[in-house]
Coordinates of C-alpha atoms in Angstrom, one line a residue:
X1 CA 88.9 46.5 131.7
X2 CA 91.2 46.0 134.6
X3 CA 93.2 48.9 136.1
X4 CA 96.6 47.4 135.2
X5 CA 95.6 47.0 131.5
X6 CA 94.3 50.6 131.4
X7 CA 97.6 51.8 132.9
X8 CA 99.5 49.8 130.3
X9 CA 97.6 51.3 127.4
X10 CA 98.0 54.8 128.7
X11 CA 101.8 54.4 129.3
X12 CA 103.5 56.7 126.7
X13 CA 106.2 54.1 126.2
X14 CA 103.7 51.4 125.4
X15 CA 103.5 50.4 121.7
X16 CA 100.7 48.2 120.5
X17 CA 98.5 47.9 117.4
X18 CA 94.8 48.0 118.1
X19 CA 92.1 46.7 115.8
X20 CA 89.8 49.5 117.1
X21 CA 90.2 52.5 119.3
X22 CA 87.7 51.2 121.9
X23 CA 90.3 49.8 124.3
X24 CA 92.1 53.2 124.2
X25 CA 88.9 55.1 124.7
X26 CA 87.9 52.9 127.7
X27 CA 91.4 53.4 129.3
X28 CA 91.1 57.2 128.8
X29 CA 87.6 57.2 130.4
X30 CA 89.0 55.2 133.4
X31 CA 91.9 57.6 133.7
X32 CA 89.7 60.7 133.5
X33 CA 87.4 59.2 136.2
X34 CA 90.4 58.6 138.5
X35 CA 91.7 62.2 137.9
X36 CA 88.2 63.6 138.7
X37 CA 88.2 61.8 142.1
X38 CA 91.6 63.3 142.9
X39 CA 90.6 66.9 142.1
X40 CA 89.2 68.6 145.2
X41 CA 85.9 70.2 144.9
X42 CA 85.4 73.9 145.9
X43 CA 84.5 74.2 149.6
X44 CA 81.5 76.5 148.6
X45 CA 79.8 74.5 145.9
X46 CA 76.9 77.0 145.4
X47 CA 79.0 80.1 145.6
X48 CA 77.6 80.9 149.1
X49 CA 80.4 81.6 151.5
X50 CA 78.2 80.5 154.4
X51 CA 77.7 77.0 153.1
X52 CA 80.6 74.6 153.3
X53 CA 80.9 71.2 151.6
X54 CA 83.4 68.4 151.7
X55 CA 86.0 68.9 149.0
X56 CA 86.1 65.2 148.3
X57 CA 82.4 64.1 148.0
X58 CA 80.6 67.5 148.0
X59 CA 78.4 66.6 151.0
X60 CA 77.5 69.4 153.4
X61 CA 76.4 67.1 156.1
X62 CA 78.3 66.0 159.2
X63 CA 81.1 68.6 158.8
X64 CA 80.6 70.0 162.3
X65 CA 80.4 68.4 165.8
X66 CA 77.4 69.1 168.0
X67 CA 79.3 71.9 169.7
X68 CA 79.9 73.6 166.4
X69 CA 83.6 72.7 166.0
X70 CA 84.8 71.5 162.6
X71 CA 85.4 67.8 162.2
X72 CA 88.7 66.5 160.9
X73 CA 87.0 63.9 158.7
X74 CA 83.9 64.1 156.5
X75 CA 81.0 62.1 158.1
X76 CA 79.7 61.1 154.6
X77 CA 82.8 59.8 152.8
X78 CA 85.3 59.5 155.7
X79 CA 88.1 61.5 153.9
X80 CA 90.3 63.8 156.0
X81 CA 89.5 67.5 155.6
X82 CA 92.2 70.1 155.6
X83 CA 90.2 73.2 156.7
X84 CA 93.3 75.4 156.4
X85 CA 93.5 74.8 152.6
X86 CA 90.0 76.1 152.0
X87 CA 90.8 79.7 153.1

């Protein structure tokens, strides 16, 4: 299903008769997948305060430069990291 069609189905103002609920279920699955990508992950995925992970992709690699300074972007997914929001 295309994104535009899923958005149309999920619009509360949209009225349509469906022969089965499968298009609605598929649109809901697409919407949930999109929302999960927007929700930031915890910076300490294992609960260990000494291990940090990217809040977008969950990767713990490439978060620091060779000199130990924090990077502004994740080296794995390329998303910007707001280090101040994790405190």
